[in-house]
């Protein structure tokens, strides 16, 4: 009966539309245990929501003991808004928080990255 109805052009059943899938890399980032926290201001939150990277300028606090490449939670007003892979360890992140990217080298003696977390390594939650 189902095939006959289909041949007549009748629509039967339920149609499920595909949902936007999270890329595997971003899903993997979300599954990593968080080793620390980066607390951010409202300007940084707006930048992240616009698809930008997390720069030191928008970071107002650093917690935990994390290293380069570790997953860290990004927190605004006590709420986890993202998770990403850190470009700097906790000690360096604490030294450059609140600074413009152009001032990283002066604070650390060298600059490997402009971003604390690059947008390609960041997932909004």
Short mmCIF file of C-alpha atoms in Angstrom, two decimals:
data_model
loop_
_atom_site.label_atom_id
_atom_site.label_comp_id
_atom_site.label_asym_id
_atom_site.label_seq_id
_atom_site.Cartn_x
_atom_site.Cartn_y
_atom_site.Cartn_z
CA UNK A 1 0.00 0.00 0.00
CA UNK A 2 2.87 2.40 0.79
CA UNK A 3 4.43 2.09 -2.65
CA UNK A 4 1.07 2.52 -4.36
CA UNK A 5 0.45 5.71 -2.37
CA UNK A 6 3.89 6.98 -3.31
CA UNK A 7 3.16 6.26 -6.99
CA UNK A 8 -0.05 8.30 -6.72
CA UNK A 9 1.96 11.22 -5.32
CA UNK A 10 0.59 10.97 -1.82
CA UNK A 11 2.86 12.03 0.99
CA UNK A 12 2.88 9.65 3.92
CA UNK A 13 5.10 9.30 6.91
CA UNK A 14 7.35 11.68 8.73
CA UNK A 15 10.17 13.63 7.17
CA UNK A 16 13.26 14.32 9.30
CA UNK A 17 15.47 17.17 8.16
CA UNK A 18 19.17 16.93 8.77
CA UNK A 19 20.45 19.16 11.55
CA UNK A 20 23.62 21.15 11.19
CA UNK A 21 26.35 18.82 12.38
CA UNK A 22 29.17 19.89 14.63
CA UNK A 23 32.48 19.27 12.85
CA UNK A 24 34.36 16.35 14.39
CA UNK A 25 37.26 18.54 15.56
CA UNK A 26 34.94 20.91 17.41
CA UNK A 27 33.05 18.00 18.96
CA UNK A 28 36.40 16.59 20.11
CA UNK A 29 37.34 19.94 21.70
CA UNK A 30 34.08 19.94 23.67
CA UNK A 31 34.80 16.44 24.97
CA UNK A 32 38.21 17.34 26.40
CA UNK A 33 38.41 17.86 30.16
CA UNK A 34 38.87 21.52 31.00
CA UNK A 35 42.21 22.25 32.68
CA UNK A 36 41.44 25.85 33.55
CA UNK A 37 39.30 28.91 33.01
CA UNK A 38 39.59 32.18 31.16
CA UNK A 39 37.11 34.77 32.46
CA UNK A 40 36.16 37.32 29.82
CA UNK A 41 34.47 40.69 29.59
CA UNK A 42 31.38 41.62 27.56
CA UNK A 43 33.44 42.87 24.61
CA UNK A 44 35.24 39.55 24.30
CA UNK A 45 31.93 37.69 24.48
CA UNK A 46 30.55 39.80 21.63
CA UNK A 47 33.68 39.10 19.58
CA UNK A 48 33.40 35.34 20.15
CA UNK A 49 29.74 35.37 19.13
CA UNK A 50 30.78 37.22 15.96
CA UNK A 51 33.15 34.36 15.11
CA UNK A 52 36.40 35.96 16.25
CA UNK A 53 39.29 34.58 18.28
CA UNK A 54 39.81 35.22 21.98
CA UNK A 55 42.44 37.92 22.41
CA UNK A 56 44.23 38.70 25.69
CA UNK A 57 42.60 42.13 25.83
CA UNK A 58 39.21 40.65 26.68
CA UNK A 59 40.45 38.31 29.42
CA UNK A 60 39.89 39.56 32.95
CA UNK A 61 40.90 36.45 34.89
CA UNK A 62 42.87 33.21 34.58
CA UNK A 63 42.31 30.15 36.76
CA UNK A 64 43.80 26.66 36.81
CA UNK A 65 47.02 25.00 35.82
CA UNK A 66 46.98 24.51 32.06
CA UNK A 67 49.60 24.35 29.32
CA UNK A 68 49.71 25.12 25.62
CA UNK A 69 47.14 22.98 23.81
CA UNK A 70 45.08 22.17 26.90
CA UNK A 71 41.32 22.67 26.83
CA UNK A 72 40.09 25.62 28.87
CA UNK A 73 36.61 26.88 29.68
CA UNK A 74 35.75 30.43 28.65
CA UNK A 75 33.51 32.04 31.25
CA UNK A 76 31.47 35.25 31.23
CA UNK A 77 29.72 36.32 34.43
CA UNK A 78 29.95 32.83 35.90
CA UNK A 79 28.56 31.03 32.84
CA UNK A 80 30.62 28.81 30.54
CA UNK A 81 30.17 30.30 27.07
CA UNK A 82 32.87 28.39 25.17
CA UNK A 83 35.67 25.89 25.38
CA UNK A 84 38.88 25.99 23.42
CA UNK A 85 42.51 24.99 23.17
CA UNK A 86 44.91 27.44 24.79
CA UNK A 87 47.76 29.01 22.82
CA UNK A 88 49.51 29.95 26.08
CA UNK A 89 49.87 28.23 29.43
CA UNK A 90 48.21 29.55 32.58
CA UNK A 91 51.26 31.47 33.82
CA UNK A 92 51.77 33.27 30.49
CA UNK A 93 48.03 33.85 30.06
CA UNK A 94 47.93 35.50 33.47
CA UNK A 95 50.79 37.79 32.50
CA UNK A 96 49.20 38.91 29.21
CA UNK A 97 45.53 39.08 30.25
CA UNK A 98 44.07 42.48 29.51
CA UNK A 99 46.91 43.43 27.15
CA UNK A 100 46.72 44.28 23.47
CA UNK A 101 48.22 41.60 21.23
CA UNK A 102 50.97 44.03 20.23
CA UNK A 103 52.16 44.05 23.88
CA UNK A 104 52.54 40.28 24.28
CA UNK A 105 56.21 40.18 23.26
CA UNK A 106 57.10 42.89 25.77
CA UNK A 107 55.31 41.05 28.58
CA UNK A 108 56.64 37.56 27.77
CA UNK A 109 59.90 38.24 25.93
CA UNK A 110 58.48 36.63 22.77
CA UNK A 111 55.16 36.29 21.00
CA UNK A 112 54.09 33.01 19.46
CA UNK A 113 50.44 33.92 18.86
CA UNK A 114 48.19 36.99 18.88
CA UNK A 115 45.30 34.97 20.32
CA UNK A 116 44.84 33.18 23.62
CA UNK A 117 42.47 30.85 21.73
CA UNK A 118 42.23 30.90 17.94
CA UNK A 119 38.67 30.73 16.58
CA UNK A 120 39.48 27.44 14.79
CA UNK A 121 40.16 25.91 18.22
CA UNK A 122 37.13 27.41 19.97
CA UNK A 123 33.57 26.12 20.35
CA UNK A 124 30.70 28.20 21.69
CA UNK A 125 28.39 26.32 24.05
#
